[in-house]
Amino acid sequence: MGLRWALLLLLLALPLGRAGRARNVLLLVADDGGFESGVYNNSAINTPNLDALAGRSLVFRNAFTSVSSCSPSRASILTGLPQHQNGMYGLHQDVHHFNSFDKVQSLPLLLSQAHIRTGIIGKKHVGPETVYPFDFAYTEENSSVLQVGRNITRIKRLVRKFLQSQDERPFFLYVAFHDPHRCGHSQPQYGAFCEKFGNGESGMGWIPDWKPQPYSPEHVQLPYFVPDTPAARADLAAQYTTIGRMDQGNNRTALLFSLHAGIGLVLEELRSAGLHNTTLVIYTSDNGIPFPSGRTNLYWSGTAEPLLVSSPEHTERWGQVSQAYASLLDLTPTILDWFAIPYPSYSIFGTKTVQLTGKSLLPALVSEQPWITVFSSQSHHEVTMYYPMRAIQHQHFRLIHNLHFRTPFPIDQDFYVSPTFQDLLNRTRARQPTHWNKTLHQYYYRDRWELFDRSSDPTESRNLASDSQYAEVLELLKAHLLKWQWDTNDPWVCAPDGVLEEKLSPQCQPLYNEL
Ligand SMILES: *[C@@H]1O[C@H](CO)[C@@H](O)[C@H](O)[C@H]1NC(C)=O
Ligand SMILES: *[C@@H]1O[C@H](CO)[C@@H](O)[C@H](O)[C@H]1NC(C)=O
Ligand SMILES: *[C@@H]1O[C@H](CO)[C@@H](O)[C@H](O)[C@H]1NC(C)=O
Ligand SMILES: *[C@@H]1O[C@H](CO)[C@@H](O)[C@H](O)[C@H]1NC(C)=O
Ligand SMILES: *[C@@H]1O[C@H](CO)[C@@H](O)[C@H](O)[C@H]1NC(C)=O
Ligand SMILES: *[C@@H]1O[C@H](CO)[C@@H](O)[C@H](O)[C@H]1NC(C)=O
Ligand SMILES: CC(=O)N[C@H]1CO[C@H](CO)[C@@H](O)[C@@H]1O
Ligand SMILES: [Ca+2]
C-alpha cells in the first residue's frame, strides 16, 4: 500500500464533523450541584457564566441522573451503564472500595481507541485505572482535590496546559469540579461547603481569580424539600458562595465579557485557544444536592439535574428550554455520536451482551424530541449504606421500588454533620417544629412501592401506590421498570421476594419470605 493511501486511510479514521472539521468535547460536571443558577430561574443567585453558556445551549428541564451518589453516577456518566451493570455499586474511595468490572468499555477507553485524546481535571472518583484511562490526568489520585477541584486558578492553568499540547488529535476534556460539595465532614476548617477556601481571610489562602460573593440567609430560595429554618438557610447561603466560585458570580466582569472564573475561566481558555467553534460543551452535575431527600435518594429532589448541551454546529435551539426527558446515561451515547463512533456491543460476564440503553441527545438540538421515560438504580452510597432502589420516571409519574423498605433509610457521614440535618435532629429530639415537609420517621421508613403523580403533586408528598385509581398506572410502570432491569442485566431483578436462578425457568424463584 502506497504512502498516499496509508495517509488517506489514517485521515478517514480520524473522527471529523460533517463539515470535515475536527470535533472536540468539553464535559463540565459540578459535584452535588442543583438548580441554583439563573438559567434555572433561581433569581437569588448570580451565575452569569452558566447563564451565558445557556444562551449557546439547549437547556434540559427534565434531566435526571441514574443514581444519586458520586462514584456510581460518574461511572454511569462515563460508561452509559447503570451502577448495577458497570459494577460501581457505591463510593470508590477508602473503605468503600467500589470499582467497575474489569471488562467494562468506558467512554475514555473507547475514545482513545478511536484516536481521541482524553483529559481529566478534578475529581475522578472511579476505578480501576485500566477501565478509566486518561492521557492527561490531574485528579485526587495524584493531586490535592481542593487544588484540582476547587482552586479555579489552578484549574484554569491545567486547562490551558491541556489545550496547548502539540497533539493534533481531537480531544475529550472532562473538568470535574469538586464545588459545590460539602466540606464539613472532610475539611471543616473551610466551612460547611468549603466556601471559605481561598477567600483571602487569615489561614484560608487566596484564589487569584475568585471574588467571593457572600449571600444572606434571608435571600436564598428554599427548594420544597429543605426545611425552612435559620440553620438550613445559612447552609444554602454557604452553598451559593461555593457555586459562585465554580461559576464566578461576578456579574460586572461577566457583562464585560472577561469571563472571570470557574466555568467562565474554562470557557475563556477554550475561546482563546480558538476551539470554541469546534467543541461540544456539556454542563451537568452528578447527583442531587446534599440536603434531605436530595443526594442518596431517588426522589425527584435526589435525581433531577441541570443539563446544558452547547453545540457550535447546532445553533437552531440555542437558549431554548427542552421538556424532553434526558438521563445522564445518555451522555456516553451523545459523545460517541458526536465523534461518529459506533456504540459498543460486548460482554462483561459470559455471553450476555452489554448494550447502551441511553440515547444520543444530539437530535434534540435540532428539534424537540418525544422522550418521556428515564430510569434510576441505586445500591449503596457508603459501603454501610446498603439501600437498593430502582425507579422509573414516565411522563409525570415516578415509581420507586424500595427493595429494603423494612430497614431505616441510611444517612451518610457528610450529610449527618451538616447544619441542616443536625438542626433537624435537634428539633425532632426537642419536639419542636421542624419546618420540614416530612418527619424523620417518614424519611427513615418508606413503603416498598412509592408512586407519585407530579402533575398534581409536584412535591411528591402523596404515595398513590395503594390507590386503586392508579392500579393500572402502577402495573404499567412496574412492567417498564422490570423490563429495563432485565435489559441491563440487573442482578437484583428478582429481589426482594425471589432469587435469580439463570439456569432455571422461571429465572426468578420464589422465597416465600412474606413480602
Ligand atoms: C424559567 O421561567 C420561564 C418563565 O416562566 C420559562 O419560560 C422557562 O422555561 C424557565 N426555565 C427553565 C429552565 O425552567
Ligand atoms: C498526575 O498523573 C498524570 C498522568 O496521568 C501526569 O501527567 C501528571 O504529571 C501527574 N500530576 C502530578 C501532580 O503528579
Ligand atoms: C490556587 O492556585 C494558585 C495557582 O496555583 C495558587 O497561587 C494559590 O495559592 C492557590 N490557592 C489556594 C487557596 O490554595
Ligand atoms: C448584575 O447586577 C446588577 C446590579 O447589581 C443587576 O441589576 C443585574 O440584574 C445583574 N445581572 C445579572 C445577569 O445578574
Ligand atoms: C463557526 O462555525 C460556523 C459554522 O458551523 C461558521 O459559520 C462560523 O463562521 C464559525 N465562526 C468562527 C469564529 O470560526
Ligand atoms: C444541636 O444540638 C447540640 C446539642 O444541644 C448543639 O451543640 C448544636 O449546636 C445543635 N446544632 C444545631 C445545628 O442547632
Ligand atoms: C407532606 C407535606 O407536608 N407536603 C407538603 C410539602 O410542601 C408543599 C408546598 O411547598 C405542599 O403542597 C405539600 O403538601
Ligand atoms: Ca457528588
mmCIF file with all atom_site columns, N, CA and C in Angstrom, residues 291-327:
data_model
loop_
_atom_site.group_PDB
_atom_site.id
_atom_site.type_symbol
_atom_site.label_atom_id
_atom_site.label_alt_id
_atom_site.label_comp_id
_atom_site.label_asym_id
_atom_site.label_entity_id
_atom_site.label_seq_id
_atom_site.pdbx_PDB_ins_code
_atom_site.Cartn_x
_atom_site.Cartn_y
_atom_site.Cartn_z
_atom_site.occupancy
_atom_site.B_iso_or_equiv
_atom_site.pdbx_formal_charge
_atom_site.auth_seq_id
_atom_site.auth_comp_id
_atom_site.auth_asym_id
_atom_site.auth_atom_id
_atom_site.pdbx_PDB_model_num
ATOM 1   N N  . PHE A 1 291 ? -28.965 17.652 50.750 1.00 0.00 ? 291 PHE A N  1
ATOM 2   C CA . PHE A 1 291 ? -29.994 18.071 51.697 1.00 0.00 ? 291 PHE A CA 1
ATOM 3   C C  . PHE A 1 291 ? -30.987 16.915 51.814 1.00 0.00 ? 291 PHE A C  1
ATOM 4   N N  . PRO A 1 292 ? -31.865 16.934 52.823 1.00 0.00 ? 292 PRO A N  1
ATOM 5   C CA . PRO A 1 292 ? -32.786 15.802 52.985 1.00 0.00 ? 292 PRO A CA 1
ATOM 6   C C  . PRO A 1 292 ? -33.613 15.561 51.724 1.00 0.00 ? 292 PRO A C  1
ATOM 7   N N  . SER A 1 293 ? -33.770 14.298 51.327 1.00 0.00 ? 293 SER A N  1
ATOM 8   C CA . SER A 1 293 ? -34.455 13.889 50.090 1.00 0.00 ? 293 SER A CA 1
ATOM 9   C C  . SER A 1 293 ? -33.646 14.209 48.833 1.00 0.00 ? 293 SER A C  1
ATOM 10  N N  . GLY A 1 294 ? -32.450 14.771 49.009 1.00 0.00 ? 294 GLY A N  1
ATOM 11  C CA . GLY A 1 294 ? -31.578 15.063 47.871 1.00 0.00 ? 294 GLY A CA 1
ATOM 12  C C  . GLY A 1 294 ? -30.638 13.891 47.618 1.00 0.00 ? 294 GLY A C  1
ATOM 13  N N  . ARG A 1 295 ? -29.325 14.181 47.624 1.00 0.00 ? 295 ARG A N  1
ATOM 14  C CA . ARG A 1 295 ? -28.330 13.135 47.360 1.00 0.00 ? 295 ARG A CA 1
ATOM 15  C C  . ARG A 1 295 ? -28.627 11.851 48.148 1.00 0.00 ? 295 ARG A C  1
ATOM 16  N N  . THR A 1 296 ? -28.423 10.713 47.517 1.00 0.00 ? 296 THR A N  1
ATOM 17  C CA . THR A 1 296 ? -28.675 9.339  48.004 1.00 0.00 ? 296 THR A CA 1
ATOM 18  C C  . THR A 1 296 ? -30.139 8.914  47.892 1.00 0.00 ? 296 THR A C  1
ATOM 19  N N  . ASN A 1 297 ? -31.002 9.822  47.407 1.00 0.00 ? 297 ASN A N  1
ATOM 20  C CA . ASN A 1 297 ? -32.420 9.489  47.241 1.00 0.00 ? 297 ASN A CA 1
ATOM 21  C C  . ASN A 1 297 ? -32.783 9.408  45.757 1.00 0.00 ? 297 ASN A C  1
ATOM 22  N N  . LEU A 1 298 ? -33.765 8.576  45.442 1.00 0.00 ? 298 LEU A N  1
ATOM 23  C CA . LEU A 1 298 ? -34.248 8.521  44.057 1.00 0.00 ? 298 LEU A CA 1
ATOM 24  C C  . LEU A 1 298 ? -35.537 9.308  43.847 1.00 0.00 ? 298 LEU A C  1
ATOM 25  N N  . TYR A 1 299 ? -35.867 10.174 44.801 1.00 0.00 ? 299 TYR A N  1
ATOM 26  C CA . TYR A 1 299 ? -36.976 11.105 44.552 1.00 0.00 ? 299 TYR A CA 1
ATOM 27  C C  . TYR A 1 299 ? -36.539 12.101 43.478 1.00 0.00 ? 299 TYR A C  1
ATOM 28  N N  . TRP A 1 300 ? -37.500 12.887 42.980 1.00 0.00 ? 300 TRP A N  1
ATOM 29  C CA . TRP A 1 300 ? -37.161 13.937 42.013 1.00 0.00 ? 300 TRP A CA 1
ATOM 30  C C  . TRP A 1 300 ? -36.036 14.798 42.590 1.00 0.00 ? 300 TRP A C  1
ATOM 31  N N  . SER A 1 301 ? -36.142 15.120 43.881 1.00 0.00 ? 301 SER A N  1
ATOM 32  C CA . SER A 1 301 ? -35.179 16.011 44.529 1.00 0.00 ? 301 SER A CA 1
ATOM 33  C C  . SER A 1 301 ? -33.770 15.421 44.593 1.00 0.00 ? 301 SER A C  1
ATOM 34  N N  . GLY A 1 302 ? -33.646 14.117 44.456 1.00 0.00 ? 302 GLY A N  1
ATOM 35  C CA . GLY A 1 302 ? -32.323 13.494 44.505 1.00 0.00 ? 302 GLY A CA 1
ATOM 36  C C  . GLY A 1 302 ? -31.749 13.210 43.132 1.00 0.00 ? 302 GLY A C  1
ATOM 37  N N  . THR A 1 303 ? -32.604 13.218 42.101 1.00 0.00 ? 303 THR A N  1
ATOM 38  C CA . THR A 1 303 ? -32.139 12.780 40.777 1.00 0.00 ? 303 THR A CA 1
ATOM 39  C C  . THR A 1 303 ? -32.218 13.842 39.683 1.00 0.00 ? 303 THR A C  1
ATOM 40  N N  . ALA A 1 304 ? -33.066 14.850 39.832 1.00 0.00 ? 304 ALA A N  1
ATOM 41  C CA . ALA A 1 304 ? -33.179 15.867 38.776 1.00 0.00 ? 304 ALA A CA 1
ATOM 42  C C  . ALA A 1 304 ? -31.884 16.672 38.720 1.00 0.00 ? 304 ALA A C  1
ATOM 43  N N  . GLU A 1 305 ? -31.374 16.904 37.523 1.00 0.00 ? 305 GLU A N  1
ATOM 44  C CA . GLU A 1 305 ? -30.079 17.576 37.369 1.00 0.00 ? 305 GLU A CA 1
ATOM 45  C C  . GLU A 1 305 ? -30.178 18.703 36.348 1.00 0.00 ? 305 GLU A C  1
ATOM 46  N N  . PRO A 1 306 ? -29.329 19.714 36.522 1.00 0.00 ? 306 PRO A N  1
ATOM 47  C CA . PRO A 1 306 ? -29.198 20.700 35.445 1.00 0.00 ? 306 PRO A CA 1
ATOM 48  C C  . PRO A 1 306 ? -28.494 20.023 34.265 1.00 0.00 ? 306 PRO A C  1
ATOM 49  N N  . LEU A 1 307 ? -28.841 20.402 33.052 1.00 0.00 ? 307 LEU A N  1
ATOM 50  C CA . LEU A 1 307 ? -28.131 19.867 31.884 1.00 0.00 ? 307 LEU A CA 1
ATOM 51  C C  . LEU A 1 307 ? -28.188 20.878 30.742 1.00 0.00 ? 307 LEU A C  1
ATOM 52  N N  . LEU A 1 308 ? -27.008 21.368 30.376 1.00 0.00 ? 308 LEU A N  1
ATOM 53  C CA . LEU A 1 308 ? -26.886 22.277 29.239 1.00 0.00 ? 308 LEU A CA 1
ATOM 54  C C  . LEU A 1 308 ? -26.054 21.575 28.178 1.00 0.00 ? 308 LEU A C  1
ATOM 55  N N  . VAL A 1 309 ? -26.528 21.568 26.952 1.00 0.00 ? 309 VAL A N  1
ATOM 56  C CA . VAL A 1 309 ? -25.751 20.978 25.862 1.00 0.00 ? 309 VAL A CA 1
ATOM 57  C C  . VAL A 1 309 ? -25.558 22.069 24.807 1.00 0.00 ? 309 VAL A C  1
ATOM 58  N N  . SER A 1 310 ? -24.291 22.441 24.615 1.00 0.00 ? 310 SER A N  1
ATOM 59  C CA . SER A 1 310 ? -23.957 23.560 23.737 1.00 0.00 ? 310 SER A CA 1
ATOM 60  C C  . SER A 1 310 ? -23.135 23.067 22.548 1.00 0.00 ? 310 SER A C  1
ATOM 61  N N  . SER A 1 311 ? -23.768 23.072 21.378 1.00 0.00 ? 311 SER A N  1
ATOM 62  C CA . SER A 1 311 ? -23.046 22.660 20.176 1.00 0.00 ? 311 SER A CA 1
ATOM 63  C C  . SER A 1 311 ? -22.870 23.859 19.259 1.00 0.00 ? 311 SER A C  1
ATOM 64  N N  . PRO A 1 312 ? -21.629 24.132 18.861 1.00 0.00 ? 312 PRO A N  1
ATOM 65  C CA . PRO A 1 312 ? -21.409 25.257 17.943 1.00 0.00 ? 312 PRO A CA 1
ATOM 66  C C  . PRO A 1 312 ? -21.998 24.990 16.566 1.00 0.00 ? 312 PRO A C  1
ATOM 67  N N  . GLU A 1 313 ? -22.277 23.724 16.274 1.00 0.00 ? 313 GLU A N  1
ATOM 68  C CA . GLU A 1 313 ? -22.820 23.384 14.957 1.00 0.00 ? 313 GLU A CA 1
ATOM 69  C C  . GLU A 1 313 ? -24.343 23.369 14.919 1.00 0.00 ? 313 GLU A C  1
ATOM 70  N N  . HIS A 1 314 ? -24.962 23.393 16.089 1.00 0.00 ? 314 HIS A N  1
ATOM 71  C CA . HIS A 1 314 ? -26.427 23.346 16.142 1.00 0.00 ? 314 HIS A CA 1
ATOM 72  C C  . HIS A 1 314 ? -26.920 24.590 16.862 1.00 0.00 ? 314 HIS A C  1
ATOM 73  N N  . THR A 1 315 ? -27.098 25.642 16.111 1.00 0.00 ? 315 THR A N  1
ATOM 74  C CA . THR A 1 315 ? -27.477 26.905 16.745 1.00 0.00 ? 315 THR A CA 1
ATOM 75  C C  . THR A 1 315 ? -28.999 27.077 16.776 1.00 0.00 ? 315 THR A C  1
ATOM 76  N N  . GLU A 1 316 ? -29.712 26.141 16.121 1.00 0.00 ? 316 GLU A N  1
ATOM 77  C CA . GLU A 1 316 ? -31.165 26.281 15.957 1.00 0.00 ? 316 GLU A CA 1
ATOM 78  C C  . GLU A 1 316 ? -31.886 26.549 17.271 1.00 0.00 ? 316 GLU A C  1
ATOM 79  N N  . ARG A 1 317 ? -31.489 25.838 18.325 1.00 0.00 ? 317 ARG A N  1
ATOM 80  C CA . ARG A 1 317 ? -32.262 25.925 19.565 1.00 0.00 ? 317 ARG A CA 1
ATOM 81  C C  . ARG A 1 317 ? -31.462 26.572 20.693 1.00 0.00 ? 317 ARG A C  1
ATOM 82  N N  . TRP A 1 318 ? -30.454 27.321 20.345 1.00 0.00 ? 318 TRP A N  1
ATOM 83  C CA . TRP A 1 318 ? -29.683 27.995 21.391 1.00 0.00 ? 318 TRP A CA 1
ATOM 84  C C  . TRP A 1 318 ? -30.606 28.833 22.270 1.00 0.00 ? 318 TRP A C  1
ATOM 85  N N  . GLY A 1 319 ? -30.438 28.687 23.569 1.00 0.00 ? 319 GLY A N  1
ATOM 86  C CA . GLY A 1 319 ? -31.222 29.485 24.513 1.00 0.00 ? 319 GLY A CA 1
ATOM 87  C C  . GLY A 1 319 ? -32.605 28.924 24.793 1.00 0.00 ? 319 GLY A C  1
ATOM 88  N N  . GLN A 1 320 ? -32.983 27.842 24.088 1.00 0.00 ? 320 GLN A N  1
ATOM 89  C CA . GLN A 1 320 ? -34.309 27.261 24.331 1.00 0.00 ? 320 GLN A CA 1
ATOM 90  C C  . GLN A 1 320 ? -34.282 26.254 25.472 1.00 0.00 ? 320 GLN A C  1
ATOM 91  N N  . VAL A 1 321 ? -35.479 26.009 26.037 1.00 0.00 ? 321 VAL A N  1
ATOM 92  C CA . VAL A 1 321 ? -35.633 25.026 27.098 1.00 0.00 ? 321 VAL A CA 1
ATOM 93  C C  . VAL A 1 321 ? -36.350 23.817 26.524 1.00 0.00 ? 321 VAL A C  1
ATOM 94  N N  . SER A 1 322 ? -35.766 22.631 26.723 1.00 0.00 ? 322 SER A N  1
ATOM 95  C CA . SER A 1 322 ? -36.391 21.400 26.240 1.00 0.00 ? 322 SER A CA 1
ATOM 96  C C  . SER A 1 322 ? -37.101 20.707 27.386 1.00 0.00 ? 322 SER A C  1
ATOM 97  N N  . GLN A 1 323 ? -38.290 20.178 27.102 1.00 0.00 ? 323 GLN A N  1
ATOM 98  C CA . GLN A 1 323 ? -39.020 19.396 28.098 1.00 0.00 ? 323 GLN A CA 1
ATOM 99  C C  . GLN A 1 323 ? -38.721 17.907 27.946 1.00 0.00 ? 323 GLN A C  1
ATOM 100 N N  . ALA A 1 324 ? -37.984 17.533 26.908 1.00 0.00 ? 324 ALA A N  1
ATOM 101 C CA . ALA A 1 324 ? -37.709 16.117 26.649 1.00 0.00 ? 324 ALA A CA 1
ATOM 102 C C  . ALA A 1 324 ? -36.910 15.515 27.812 1.00 0.00 ? 324 ALA A C  1
ATOM 103 N N  . TYR A 1 325 ? -37.199 14.262 28.133 1.00 0.00 ? 325 TYR A N  1
ATOM 104 C CA . TYR A 1 325 ? -36.516 13.625 29.258 1.00 0.00 ? 325 TYR A CA 1
ATOM 105 C C  . TYR A 1 325 ? -35.137 13.149 28.829 1.00 0.00 ? 325 TYR A C  1
ATOM 106 N N  . ALA A 1 326 ? -34.144 13.539 29.627 1.00 0.00 ? 326 ALA A N  1
ATOM 107 C CA . ALA A 1 326 ? -32.768 13.116 29.357 1.00 0.00 ? 326 ALA A CA 1
ATOM 108 C C  . ALA A 1 326 ? -32.237 12.436 30.605 1.00 0.00 ? 326 ALA A C  1
ATOM 109 N N  . SER A 1 327 ? -31.351 11.468 30.400 1.00 0.00 ? 327 SER A N  1
ATOM 110 C CA . SER A 1 327 ? -30.712 10.787 31.517 1.00 0.00 ? 327 SER A CA 1
ATOM 111 C C  . SER A 1 327 ? -29.216 10.995 31.374 1.00 0.00 ? 327 SER A C  1
#
